[in-house]
Coordinates of C-alpha atoms in Angstrom, one line a residue:
Chain C
M1 CA 83.4 -27.1 -4.7
K2 CA 82.3 -24.3 -2.9
P3 CA 79.6 -24.9 -0.4
L4 CA 76.4 -23.0 -0.9
V5 CA 75.8 -20.1 1.3
L6 CA 72.3 -19.4 2.5
P7 CA 70.8 -16.8 4.5
S8 CA 69.3 -17.9 7.8
Y9 CA 65.4 -19.2 7.2
L10 CA 64.4 -16.8 9.5
D11 CA 65.7 -14.1 8.1
Q12 CA 63.1 -12.0 6.5
D13 CA 63.2 -8.5 4.5
P14 CA 61.1 -6.0 5.7
A15 CA 58.6 -6.2 2.8
V16 CA 58.5 -10.2 4.2
K17 CA 58.1 -8.7 7.3
N18 CA 55.8 -6.7 6.8
R19 CA 53.2 -9.1 5.0
F20 CA 53.1 -11.6 8.2
D21 CA 52.8 -8.6 10.6
A22 CA 49.7 -7.1 8.4
L23 CA 48.5 -11.6 8.7
K24 CA 48.8 -11.3 12.6
Q25 CA 46.3 -8.7 12.4
R26 CA 44.2 -10.6 10.9
D27 CA 40.8 -11.8 12.9
I28 CA 41.7 -15.8 14.1
I29 CA 39.5 -18.4 11.9
L30 CA 40.5 -21.2 13.8
D31 CA 42.5 -21.7 17.3
V32 CA 43.9 -24.6 19.0
K33 CA 44.3 -24.6 22.6
N34 CA 46.4 -27.5 24.0
L35 CA 44.9 -30.1 22.0
G36 CA 45.6 -33.5 23.3
K37 CA 45.1 -37.0 21.5
K38 CA 45.4 -40.2 23.6
F39 CA 45.1 -43.6 22.3
P40 CA 44.1 -47.0 24.3
S41 CA 46.7 -49.5 23.3
K42 CA 47.3 -53.5 24.5
N43 CA 50.4 -51.9 25.9
G44 CA 48.8 -49.2 27.6
E45 CA 47.4 -45.7 26.7
V46 CA 49.3 -44.3 23.6
T47 CA 49.9 -40.7 23.3
A48 CA 49.4 -39.3 19.4
L49 CA 48.9 -35.7 20.0
K50 CA 50.1 -33.9 23.0
D51 CA 49.5 -29.8 24.3
I52 CA 49.3 -28.6 20.5
N53 CA 48.7 -25.1 19.7
F54 CA 48.4 -23.0 17.6
V55 CA 46.1 -19.8 15.5
T56 CA 45.0 -19.7 11.7
H57 CA 44.2 -16.4 10.5
R58 CA 42.0 -15.2 7.9
R59 CA 42.6 -16.2 4.6
E60 CA 46.5 -17.9 5.5
F61 CA 47.6 -20.6 3.9
V62 CA 49.0 -22.6 6.8
C63 CA 50.7 -26.0 6.1
V64 CA 50.8 -29.3 8.5
I65 CA 54.4 -31.2 7.7
G66 CA 56.3 -34.1 10.2
P67 CA 57.4 -37.6 10.3
S68 CA 55.1 -40.6 9.6
G69 CA 53.2 -41.3 12.8
C70 CA 53.5 -37.7 14.4
G71 CA 49.7 -37.6 14.5
K72 CA 49.3 -35.1 11.5
S73 CA 46.0 -37.1 10.2
T74 CA 44.7 -37.1 13.9
L75 CA 45.2 -33.6 14.2
I76 CA 42.9 -32.6 11.0
R77 CA 40.8 -35.2 11.7
I78 CA 39.9 -33.8 15.0
L79 CA 39.8 -30.2 13.3
A80 CA 37.3 -31.9 10.8
G81 CA 35.1 -33.5 13.6
L82 CA 35.5 -36.7 12.8
E83 CA 37.4 -37.4 15.7
S84 CA 37.5 -36.1 19.3
A85 CA 40.2 -34.6 21.4
S86 CA 41.2 -36.1 24.8
S87 CA 41.6 -32.7 26.0
G88 CA 42.4 -29.1 24.8
E89 CA 39.2 -27.7 22.6
V90 CA 39.0 -25.7 19.6
L91 CA 37.6 -22.8 18.3
L92 CA 36.3 -21.5 15.2
D93 CA 35.3 -17.9 15.0
G94 CA 36.0 -17.9 18.5
K95 CA 33.5 -20.5 19.2
P96 CA 33.7 -24.0 20.7
V97 CA 33.1 -26.6 17.6
S98 CA 31.9 -30.0 18.5
G99 CA 31.2 -33.0 15.6
P100 CA 31.8 -32.3 12.0
G101 CA 29.9 -29.4 10.1
P102 CA 30.0 -27.4 7.1
D103 CA 32.0 -24.9 8.2
R104 CA 34.8 -26.8 8.4
G105 CA 35.2 -27.9 5.2
M106 CA 37.3 -31.0 3.9
V107 CA 39.1 -32.5 0.7
F108 CA 40.9 -35.8 1.4
Q109 CA 43.9 -38.0 0.3
G110 CA 41.2 -40.7 -1.1
Y111 CA 38.8 -39.9 -3.8
T112 CA 35.9 -39.6 -1.7
L113 CA 33.4 -38.3 -4.4
F114 CA 30.1 -40.3 -4.9
P115 CA 30.0 -42.5 -7.4
W116 CA 26.3 -42.2 -8.5
L117 CA 26.2 -38.2 -8.4
T118 CA 27.3 -37.0 -11.3
V119 CA 30.2 -33.6 -11.5
K120 CA 27.7 -31.5 -10.8
K121 CA 25.4 -33.5 -8.3
N122 CA 28.0 -34.4 -6.6
V123 CA 29.5 -30.0 -6.2
M124 CA 25.4 -29.7 -4.7
F125 CA 25.3 -31.6 -2.2
G126 CA 26.3 -29.4 0.7
L127 CA 24.2 -26.9 -0.7
L128 CA 20.9 -28.8 -0.8
N129 CA 21.9 -30.3 2.9
Q130 CA 22.0 -26.2 4.4
G131 CA 18.2 -26.6 1.8
A132 CA 19.1 -24.5 -1.1
S133 CA 16.8 -25.1 -3.5
V134 CA 17.9 -27.3 -6.5
V135 CA 17.9 -24.5 -9.2
H136 CA 20.0 -22.2 -6.7
A137 CA 22.7 -25.0 -6.1
E138 CA 22.4 -25.9 -9.3
S139 CA 23.7 -22.6 -10.8
E140 CA 25.9 -21.9 -7.8
A141 CA 27.2 -25.4 -8.1
M142 CA 28.2 -24.4 -11.8
Q143 CA 29.9 -21.6 -11.0
W144 CA 32.4 -23.5 -8.2
I145 CA 32.4 -25.8 -11.3
D146 CA 33.3 -23.7 -13.6
L147 CA 36.6 -22.2 -11.2
V148 CA 37.8 -24.9 -11.0
G149 CA 37.2 -25.5 -15.1
L150 CA 35.7 -28.7 -15.4
E151 CA 33.0 -27.2 -16.7
R152 CA 32.5 -29.7 -20.2
F153 CA 33.0 -32.4 -17.2
A154 CA 29.4 -31.2 -15.5
D155 CA 27.2 -34.3 -16.3
N156 CA 30.3 -36.9 -16.2
Y157 CA 30.7 -39.5 -13.3
P158 CA 34.1 -39.8 -10.8
D159 CA 34.9 -42.5 -12.9
Q160 CA 35.2 -41.3 -15.8
L161 CA 37.7 -38.4 -14.6
S162 CA 41.2 -38.3 -13.7
G163 CA 42.9 -37.8 -10.3
G164 CA 43.4 -34.8 -11.1
M165 CA 39.9 -34.0 -12.4
K166 CA 38.3 -36.0 -8.9
Q167 CA 40.8 -33.8 -6.9
R168 CA 39.4 -30.6 -8.6
V169 CA 35.6 -31.3 -8.1
A170 CA 36.9 -32.2 -4.6
I171 CA 38.1 -29.2 -3.8
A172 CA 34.7 -27.3 -6.2
R173 CA 32.4 -29.7 -3.4
A174 CA 34.1 -28.9 -0.2
L175 CA 34.4 -24.8 -1.1
A176 CA 30.4 -25.2 -2.0
A177 CA 28.6 -26.0 1.2
K178 CA 30.7 -21.7 2.1
P179 CA 32.9 -23.5 4.7
R180 CA 34.9 -21.3 7.1
I181 CA 38.3 -22.6 6.8
L182 CA 39.5 -25.8 3.9
L183 CA 40.8 -28.8 5.8
M184 CA 43.1 -30.6 2.8
D185 CA 44.3 -34.0 4.0
E186 CA 47.2 -34.6 1.6
P187 CA 45.2 -34.3 -1.0
F188 CA 47.5 -34.6 -3.4
G189 CA 49.4 -37.6 -2.7
A190 CA 48.0 -40.4 -4.7
L191 CA 48.9 -38.0 -7.8
D192 CA 51.7 -38.3 -10.2
A193 CA 54.5 -35.3 -9.9
Q194 CA 53.5 -33.2 -13.1
T195 CA 49.6 -33.4 -12.4
R196 CA 50.7 -32.6 -8.5
A197 CA 53.2 -29.6 -9.3
K198 CA 49.7 -28.3 -11.7
M199 CA 47.0 -28.8 -8.9
Q200 CA 49.4 -27.2 -6.6
A201 CA 49.0 -23.7 -9.3
Y202 CA 45.2 -23.7 -9.5
L203 CA 45.2 -24.0 -5.4
L204 CA 47.1 -21.5 -4.8
E205 CA 45.2 -19.4 -7.7
I206 CA 41.7 -20.7 -6.2
W207 CA 43.2 -19.3 -2.6
R208 CA 44.2 -16.0 -3.8
N209 CA 40.7 -15.5 -5.0
I210 CA 38.5 -16.5 -2.7
D211 CA 37.8 -15.9 1.0
I212 CA 39.1 -19.0 2.2
T213 CA 41.4 -20.2 4.8
I214 CA 43.9 -23.1 4.3
L215 CA 45.1 -26.1 6.5
F216 CA 46.8 -28.6 4.1
I217 CA 48.6 -31.6 5.7
T218 CA 51.4 -32.5 3.4
H219 CA 54.7 -34.8 4.2
D220 CA 56.3 -33.2 0.5
L221 CA 58.8 -30.5 2.0
D222 CA 58.6 -28.6 -1.3
E223 CA 54.8 -28.6 -1.8
A224 CA 54.7 -26.8 2.4
I225 CA 57.0 -24.1 0.9
Y226 CA 55.3 -23.7 -2.3
L227 CA 52.1 -23.2 -0.7
A228 CA 52.5 -22.0 2.9
D229 CA 52.9 -18.8 4.8
R230 CA 53.4 -20.5 7.7
I231 CA 54.5 -24.4 8.6
L232 CA 53.5 -26.3 11.5
V233 CA 56.1 -28.5 11.6
L234 CA 55.1 -31.5 14.4
K235 CA 57.5 -34.1 16.1
A236 CA 56.3 -37.8 16.5
N237 CA 55.9 -39.5 19.5
P238 CA 54.4 -37.9 21.1
G239 CA 53.0 -35.3 18.3
E240 CA 54.3 -31.9 19.2
V241 CA 54.1 -29.0 18.0
H242 CA 58.1 -28.5 16.9
E243 CA 58.5 -25.2 15.3
L244 CA 56.3 -23.4 13.6
I245 CA 57.6 -21.4 10.2
E246 CA 57.0 -18.9 8.8
V247 CA 58.2 -19.2 5.1
S248 CA 59.7 -15.5 3.8
V249 CA 59.3 -17.0 0.1
P250 CA 58.1 -14.4 -1.3
R251 CA 54.1 -14.3 -2.7
P252 CA 53.3 -14.4 -5.6
R253 CA 54.7 -18.2 -5.7
N254 CA 56.1 -19.4 -8.8
P255 CA 58.2 -23.3 -9.1
E256 CA 61.1 -20.8 -10.4
Q257 CA 61.5 -20.2 -6.7
F258 CA 62.3 -23.9 -5.7
I259 CA 66.2 -22.8 -5.8
S260 CA 65.7 -19.3 -4.5
P261 CA 67.9 -18.8 -1.2
E262 CA 65.1 -18.2 0.6
F263 CA 62.9 -21.5 -0.9
L264 CA 66.8 -23.2 -0.3
A265 CA 67.1 -21.9 3.5
T266 CA 64.1 -23.2 4.8
R267 CA 63.9 -26.8 2.8
K268 CA 67.4 -26.8 4.4
R269 CA 65.8 -25.8 8.4
L270 CA 62.8 -28.5 7.5
D271 CA 64.8 -31.0 6.7
E272 CA 66.8 -30.9 9.8
L273 CA 63.7 -30.8 11.9
I274 CA 61.9 -33.5 9.9
H275 CA 65.0 -35.8 9.5
P276 CA 67.5 -34.9 12.4
P277 CA 71.0 -36.6 11.7
S278 CA 70.1 -39.8 14.3
E279 CA 72.6 -41.6 16.5
D280 CA 73.0 -44.6 14.8
D281 CA 72.4 -44.6 11.2
D282 CA 74.0 -48.1 10.4
D283 CA 70.7 -49.4 9.8
D284 CA 70.2 -46.9 6.8
K285 CA 73.6 -48.5 4.9
L286 CA 73.5 -51.1 2.5
N287 CA 76.3 -53.9 3.1
M288 CA 77.3 -53.9 -0.5
I289 CA 80.5 -55.3 -2.2
R290 CA 81.1 -55.7 -5.8
F291 CA 79.5 -57.4 -8.5
T292 CA 80.7 -55.9 -11.9
Q293 CA 84.2 -56.0 -13.5
A294 CA 87.1 -53.7 -12.2
G295 CA 87.1 -51.0 -14.8
D296 CA 83.6 -50.9 -15.3
D297 CA 82.8 -47.8 -12.7
I298 CA 79.8 -46.0 -14.0
E299 CA 81.4 -43.2 -11.4
P300 CA 84.8 -42.1 -11.4
N301 CA 86.6 -43.5 -8.0
E302 CA 88.2 -40.8 -6.1
Chain O
M1 CA 56.9 -64.2 -28.5
S2 CA 54.0 -61.7 -29.6
N3 CA 53.1 -65.1 -32.0
N4 CA 53.0 -67.3 -29.7
K5 CA 51.0 -64.6 -26.7
K6 CA 48.4 -64.3 -28.8
S7 CA 48.0 -68.2 -29.3
K8 CA 48.2 -69.2 -25.8
K9 CA 46.0 -65.9 -24.0
W10 CA 44.3 -68.7 -22.0
L11 CA 46.9 -69.7 -20.0
E12 CA 47.9 -66.5 -19.1
P13 CA 46.2 -65.2 -15.3
R14 CA 43.9 -62.9 -15.9
V15 CA 43.9 -61.9 -18.9
E16 CA 40.8 -60.7 -20.5
L17 CA 39.8 -63.1 -23.7
P18 CA 39.1 -62.0 -27.2
T19 CA 35.5 -61.5 -28.1
A20 CA 35.9 -64.5 -30.1
Q21 CA 36.8 -67.1 -28.2
Y22 CA 34.7 -65.3 -25.1
R23 CA 32.2 -65.9 -27.4
L24 CA 33.2 -69.7 -28.4
I25 CA 34.2 -70.8 -25.0
T26 CA 30.9 -69.7 -23.5
L27 CA 28.9 -71.5 -26.1
A28 CA 31.7 -74.6 -25.5
S29 CA 30.3 -74.9 -21.7
F30 CA 27.6 -75.4 -22.8
V31 CA 27.6 -77.8 -25.6
L32 CA 30.7 -79.9 -23.5
P33 CA 28.0 -81.4 -21.4
I34 CA 25.7 -82.1 -24.1
L35 CA 28.5 -83.7 -26.2
I36 CA 28.8 -85.7 -23.1
W37 CA 25.7 -86.9 -22.9
C38 CA 25.2 -87.2 -26.5
L39 CA 28.0 -89.5 -26.5
V40 CA 26.5 -91.9 -23.7
S41 CA 23.2 -92.4 -25.7
Y42 CA 24.4 -92.7 -29.0
V43 CA 27.8 -94.8 -28.7
P44 CA 26.5 -98.4 -28.1
F45 CA 29.8 -99.0 -26.6
I46 CA 29.9 -96.4 -23.6
W47 CA 28.4 -97.5 -20.5
H48 CA 24.4 -99.2 -21.6
P49 CA 24.5 -101.4 -19.6
N50 CA 21.6 -102.4 -20.0
V51 CA 20.1 -104.4 -23.2
Q52 CA 16.8 -104.2 -24.6
I53 CA 15.3 -108.1 -26.2
T54 CA 14.4 -107.9 -29.9
D55 CA 13.9 -111.1 -29.6
P56 CA 13.3 -113.6 -26.6
G57 CA 14.5 -116.5 -28.7
G58 CA 14.1 -119.9 -26.5
V59 CA 14.0 -118.0 -22.9
G60 CA 10.6 -118.4 -21.6
Y61 CA 10.2 -115.7 -19.6
F62 CA 12.0 -113.4 -22.4
K63 CA 9.4 -111.0 -23.6
E64 CA 10.7 -107.8 -26.4
G65 CA 10.9 -104.3 -25.6
M66 CA 12.1 -106.4 -22.1
M67 CA 15.0 -104.0 -20.3
L68 CA 17.4 -106.1 -18.5
K69 CA 21.0 -106.1 -16.9
R70 CA 23.9 -107.6 -19.5
E71 CA 25.2 -109.9 -17.3
V72 CA 21.7 -111.7 -17.0
F73 CA 21.0 -111.1 -20.8
D74 CA 24.6 -113.2 -21.0
T75 CA 24.3 -116.1 -18.6
E76 CA 20.3 -116.7 -20.2
S77 CA 21.9 -116.3 -23.9
A78 CA 24.8 -118.8 -22.9
K79 CA 22.1 -121.5 -21.0
M80 CA 20.3 -120.8 -24.5
A81 CA 23.7 -122.2 -26.4
S82 CA 24.1 -125.0 -24.4
E83 CA 20.6 -126.7 -24.8
S84 CA 21.4 -125.5 -29.0
K85 CA 18.1 -123.4 -28.3
A86 CA 16.8 -120.5 -30.1
L87 CA 19.4 -117.4 -29.1
P88 CA 17.7 -114.4 -27.6
H89 CA 18.5 -111.0 -29.2
G90 CA 19.0 -107.3 -27.7
I91 CA 20.1 -104.2 -28.1
P92 CA 22.1 -102.7 -26.1
A93 CA 20.5 -99.8 -23.7
N94 CA 20.9 -97.0 -21.2
P95 CA 18.2 -97.3 -17.8
I96 CA 15.2 -95.8 -18.6
Y97 CA 16.1 -92.9 -15.9
L98 CA 18.3 -92.2 -18.5
P99 CA 16.9 -90.4 -21.4
A100 CA 18.5 -89.6 -24.8
P101 CA 18.7 -86.4 -26.0
D102 CA 16.2 -86.2 -28.4
E103 CA 13.7 -88.1 -26.8
V104 CA 13.8 -85.1 -23.5
V105 CA 13.4 -82.6 -26.4
R106 CA 11.0 -84.6 -27.8
A107 CA 9.2 -84.7 -24.6
L108 CA 10.1 -80.8 -24.2
Y109 CA 7.3 -80.5 -27.2
T110 CA 5.0 -82.6 -26.5
S111 CA 4.5 -80.8 -22.8
F112 CA 3.4 -77.4 -24.9
T113 CA 1.4 -78.9 -27.7
T114 CA -0.1 -82.5 -26.3
E115 CA -3.5 -82.0 -23.8
P116 CA -2.2 -84.2 -20.4
Q117 CA -3.2 -87.5 -20.7
R118 CA -5.1 -87.9 -17.2
R119 CA -7.8 -85.3 -16.3
S120 CA -6.1 -84.4 -13.1
E121 CA -3.3 -83.5 -14.4
Q122 CA -1.9 -80.3 -15.2
W123 CA -0.4 -78.5 -18.3
L124 CA 3.2 -78.3 -18.2
H125 CA 3.6 -74.1 -18.0
E126 CA 0.4 -74.3 -15.7
S127 CA 3.0 -76.3 -13.0
L128 CA 5.8 -74.2 -13.8
W129 CA 3.6 -70.2 -13.4
H130 CA 2.8 -71.8 -10.4
S131 CA 5.9 -72.2 -8.8
I132 CA 7.2 -68.8 -10.5
T133 CA 4.1 -67.6 -8.7
V134 CA 5.4 -69.1 -5.3
V135 CA 8.9 -68.1 -5.8
F136 CA 8.6 -64.4 -6.0
T137 CA 5.7 -63.6 -3.6
A138 CA 8.0 -66.0 -0.8
F139 CA 11.1 -63.6 -2.5
F140 CA 9.1 -60.6 -3.0
L141 CA 8.1 -60.8 0.6
S142 CA 10.9 -61.9 2.1
S143 CA 12.7 -58.9 0.8
I144 CA 10.9 -56.1 1.9
I145 CA 11.3 -56.8 4.9
A146 CA 15.3 -57.9 4.7
V147 CA 16.2 -55.1 3.2
P148 CA 15.8 -52.7 5.1
L149 CA 16.4 -54.5 8.0
G150 CA 19.9 -55.7 6.3
I151 CA 20.7 -52.0 5.7
I152 CA 19.9 -50.8 8.8
C153 CA 21.8 -53.5 10.1
G154 CA 24.8 -52.5 8.1
T155 CA 24.3 -49.1 9.2
Y156 CA 24.1 -49.3 12.9
A157 CA 25.3 -51.0 15.4
A158 CA 22.8 -51.1 17.7
A159 CA 20.5 -52.6 15.4
S160 CA 23.2 -55.3 13.9
R161 CA 23.5 -56.1 17.8
L162 CA 20.1 -56.6 18.1
T163 CA 19.1 -58.7 14.8
E164 CA 22.3 -60.4 14.1
P165 CA 23.4 -63.0 16.9
F166 CA 19.4 -64.0 16.4
V167 CA 19.3 -64.4 12.7
E168 CA 22.9 -66.2 12.6
F169 CA 21.5 -68.8 15.1
F170 CA 18.2 -69.4 13.0
R171 CA 19.6 -69.3 9.7
Y172 CA 21.6 -72.5 10.9
L173 CA 17.4 -73.8 11.3
P174 CA 17.1 -76.0 7.9
A175 CA 13.8 -74.3 6.8
P176 CA 11.6 -77.5 5.3
A177 CA 12.3 -78.8 9.5
F178 CA 9.4 -76.1 9.4
G179 CA 6.9 -77.9 7.2
A180 CA 5.1 -79.0 9.4
L181 CA 4.5 -76.4 11.8
A182 CA 3.8 -74.2 8.4
V183 CA 1.0 -76.6 7.3
A184 CA -0.5 -76.5 10.8
V185 CA -0.3 -72.5 11.0
L186 CA -1.0 -71.6 7.0
G187 CA -3.3 -74.3 5.7
I188 CA -2.0 -77.1 2.8
H189 CA -2.3 -75.3 0.0
D190 CA 0.6 -72.1 -0.9
G191 CA 0.8 -70.1 2.2
P192 CA 3.3 -73.1 3.8
K193 CA 5.2 -73.3 0.4
I194 CA 5.6 -69.2 0.1
A195 CA 7.0 -69.4 4.3
I196 CA 9.8 -72.5 3.9
I197 CA 11.2 -70.5 1.2
F198 CA 10.9 -67.4 2.7
I199 CA 12.1 -69.1 6.0
G200 CA 15.0 -70.4 3.7
T201 CA 15.6 -66.6 2.1
F202 CA 15.0 -64.6 4.3
F203 CA 17.9 -65.0 7.9
Q204 CA 20.7 -65.4 4.7
Q205 CA 19.7 -61.6 3.7
V206 CA 19.3 -59.9 6.1
L207 CA 23.2 -61.2 6.8
I208 CA 23.8 -60.5 3.3
I209 CA 22.9 -57.4 2.8
A210 CA 24.4 -56.1 6.0
N211 CA 27.6 -56.9 5.1
T212 CA 27.1 -55.7 1.7
T213 CA 26.1 -52.3 3.2
R214 CA 29.1 -52.3 5.6
K215 CA 31.4 -52.6 3.0
L216 CA 30.5 -49.4 1.8
D217 CA 34.2 -47.3 2.0
L218 CA 33.9 -45.5 5.5
S219 CA 35.1 -42.3 3.9
L220 CA 32.5 -41.6 2.2
L221 CA 30.5 -41.1 5.1
E222 CA 33.0 -39.0 6.8
A223 CA 32.9 -36.9 3.6
A224 CA 29.3 -36.6 3.8
L225 CA 29.4 -35.0 7.3
T226 CA 31.7 -32.6 7.1
L227 CA 29.9 -31.3 3.7
G228 CA 27.0 -30.7 6.3
A229 CA 25.0 -34.3 6.3
K230 CA 23.1 -35.3 9.1
R231 CA 21.8 -38.6 10.7
L232 CA 18.7 -40.0 7.6
Q233 CA 20.5 -37.7 5.3
L234 CA 23.3 -40.1 5.7
L235 CA 21.4 -42.9 5.6
F236 CA 19.0 -41.7 2.5
K237 CA 21.7 -39.6 0.5
V238 CA 24.9 -41.5 1.7
V239 CA 24.3 -45.1 2.4
I240 CA 21.8 -46.3 0.0
P241 CA 22.4 -44.9 -2.8
G242 CA 25.9 -46.5 -2.3
V243 CA 25.2 -49.7 -2.0
L244 CA 22.6 -50.1 -4.4
P245 CA 24.6 -51.6 -7.0
E246 CA 25.9 -54.3 -4.1
L247 CA 22.7 -55.1 -3.6
Y248 CA 21.2 -55.1 -6.8
R249 CA 24.0 -57.8 -7.4
D250 CA 23.3 -59.9 -3.8
Q251 CA 19.4 -60.1 -4.7
R252 CA 20.1 -61.4 -8.0
I253 CA 22.1 -64.5 -6.3
L254 CA 19.9 -64.5 -3.2
L255 CA 16.8 -64.7 -5.6
G256 CA 18.8 -68.5 -6.9
W257 CA 18.7 -69.4 -3.4
A258 CA 15.3 -69.1 -3.5
W259 CA 14.8 -71.7 -6.4
T260 CA 16.6 -74.0 -4.8
Y261 CA 14.0 -74.6 -1.7
L262 CA 11.3 -74.6 -4.9
I263 CA 10.7 -78.3 -5.0
V264 CA 11.5 -78.8 -0.8
A265 CA 8.7 -76.4 -0.4
E266 CA 6.4 -77.5 -2.8
L267 CA 6.3 -81.0 -0.9
I268 CA 4.6 -79.7 1.4
G269 CA 0.9 -80.1 2.3
T270 CA -0.7 -80.8 -1.6
S271 CA 2.5 -81.1 -4.1
S272 CA 1.5 -78.3 -6.8
G273 CA 3.8 -77.2 -9.6
I274 CA 6.9 -78.1 -10.8
T275 CA 7.5 -80.5 -7.9
W276 CA 3.9 -82.3 -8.7
F277 CA 4.5 -82.4 -11.9
I278 CA 8.3 -84.2 -12.2
T279 CA 7.1 -86.2 -9.1
Q280 CA 4.4 -87.8 -10.9
Q281 CA 5.9 -88.1 -14.2
A282 CA 8.2 -90.3 -12.2
R283 CA 5.9 -92.0 -10.9
Y284 CA 5.3 -93.5 -14.4
K285 CA 8.7 -93.7 -15.2
N286 CA 8.2 -91.1 -17.5
F287 CA 11.4 -89.6 -17.3
D288 CA 12.2 -87.4 -20.7
N289 CA 9.2 -85.4 -18.8
V290 CA 11.2 -85.4 -15.5
F291 CA 14.1 -84.2 -17.9
A292 CA 12.4 -81.7 -19.9
A293 CA 10.8 -80.1 -16.3
I294 CA 14.2 -79.8 -14.7
F295 CA 15.7 -78.0 -17.2
I296 CA 12.9 -75.8 -18.0
I297 CA 13.7 -74.7 -14.4
G298 CA 17.7 -73.9 -15.3
V299 CA 16.4 -71.4 -18.6
I300 CA 14.2 -70.2 -16.5
G301 CA 16.7 -69.4 -14.0
L302 CA 19.4 -68.3 -16.6
L303 CA 17.3 -66.0 -18.1
S304 CA 15.7 -64.3 -15.7
D305 CA 19.6 -63.5 -14.0
I306 CA 20.6 -62.2 -17.6
I307 CA 17.6 -59.7 -18.0
L308 CA 18.2 -58.8 -14.3
S309 CA 22.0 -58.0 -15.0
R310 CA 20.9 -56.4 -18.6
L311 CA 18.6 -54.1 -16.5
G312 CA 21.8 -53.5 -13.4
K313 CA 24.0 -52.0 -16.4
R314 CA 20.7 -49.0 -17.3
L315 CA 20.0 -48.8 -13.5
F316 CA 23.5 -47.8 -12.4
P317 CA 25.6 -46.6 -15.2
W318 CA 27.9 -45.3 -13.4
D319 CA 29.1 -48.7 -11.1
K320 CA 32.1 -49.8 -13.4
S321 CA 32.2 -53.5 -11.6
S322 CA 28.2 -54.0 -13.1
N323 CA 29.6 -52.4 -17.1
K324 CA 32.1 -55.6 -17.3
A325 CA 30.3 -58.4 -17.0

């Protein structure tokens, strides 16, 4: 079989190049400068993140990807203000941030809807914290619930919803607080493949229609390429920026693009970065001996 | 296989019973002990270590209605037989401290319908009501301090460090040990009784509520933080509503503990309430009344727990675990 010839993942046709040039002209929303994080441990200090530098522009969709243990969750928690950085700083609209706040909305991997509140009251939570009146918060919340298509479930408790519906409410809840940037920590990681694909499409739809910048953590390469403008690839030990990839797959995205040359080229590059061919692959080999009778093969022998 | 599976449900680990079986087995949990009690009481050859004399025969000191050990009866009748005098007759009987079910039921009925025999005595329901007020007063007083304190300890590390080491120490001190002190400070009536139940409940309550509060999923607090909730909002809008159903369950268990301190507490100072009734009746060897009173305590405990559990389902409709039980 002839090997598939892919373009370089760096090749961009002029339209795509224009798109990225325009993107980089936009306002910078989040500016991460020399961010570092060290944890104390029994064997001395462990560096979880080292010299992380990147920016996200207004209405940009950035995915963060990396092998497990590269500190991508730590990174997003620092950005959200749930953990503090050991060095460096995070600027939002040019102003340094410290501590959590409603200007950086967050959607967690686990389900973090308040179980004692109905869907509507969950979405109202952030609005009421900011001093909105109940009447105003309620009508505002209903618009967001409408946006994620759950108006029939406004008065249900989270326990009565499916996993995908819960995450849609979580997105609505985060957006209702009017954040500048939406931080998403593997939000679809716990969902089954079909629901997950649907949620990705929903998210792109929402992102396209409102003024929001998204930083999205995932370990799923296809998900990252399907969603992102740019992909921040981290490497482990210590967590550093490996490469920042501009995804040349044109928008609007659709699932057919999964087998387009640009998509596959980007995927191949991500694969190389995240699963580099290692010198001793022996650990990964099975020590298989034959348990079946000769002539009982399920694949043709070469 | 499917047939087998159906009939052997109760042998499978953690499989829910069908409703009919569920009800039947719940009923059996009460019927079985009562059945054993009936067997021991009504079947003459099971236990019955004593003999009640119906006819003294030739034995000088035997009297009709007298209760004595079977060995004594046997030696005496053997003696009579060898001296060829009239044999004594008697029926097998259980010791006086184990009345038969029908005697207890009758005592229960009588205690509510007949005026107390002695002037100083109270009706059973008066004693009971007194005990109930004591338990609930003590539990209420304990709760209004321990519940907020426990929630604060479970939420703020500083409060936890300041409070819990001492509480942890204090909860090992046996509450009844404070009896004499409580009487000296609070007099001989209900004061010291409430104090003993309070001491017995309060310290456990603080620790249990604090632990329950700590079990709240931290990510709920983090989510609230990213939605702009601040300090006291976190406590009142996340921590408290989040732990409420668990906290309610804890309170049900703790109320049961408060009841277990009742008897000791009521013996302190002038004895009163249901304990006074029980000790008084035991003194006159009216063990049927004693059993009747003990059962009533059990029934009150069980009933109040069932009512509270039903109420819990109403109060916390979102709580899955409370809707199961």
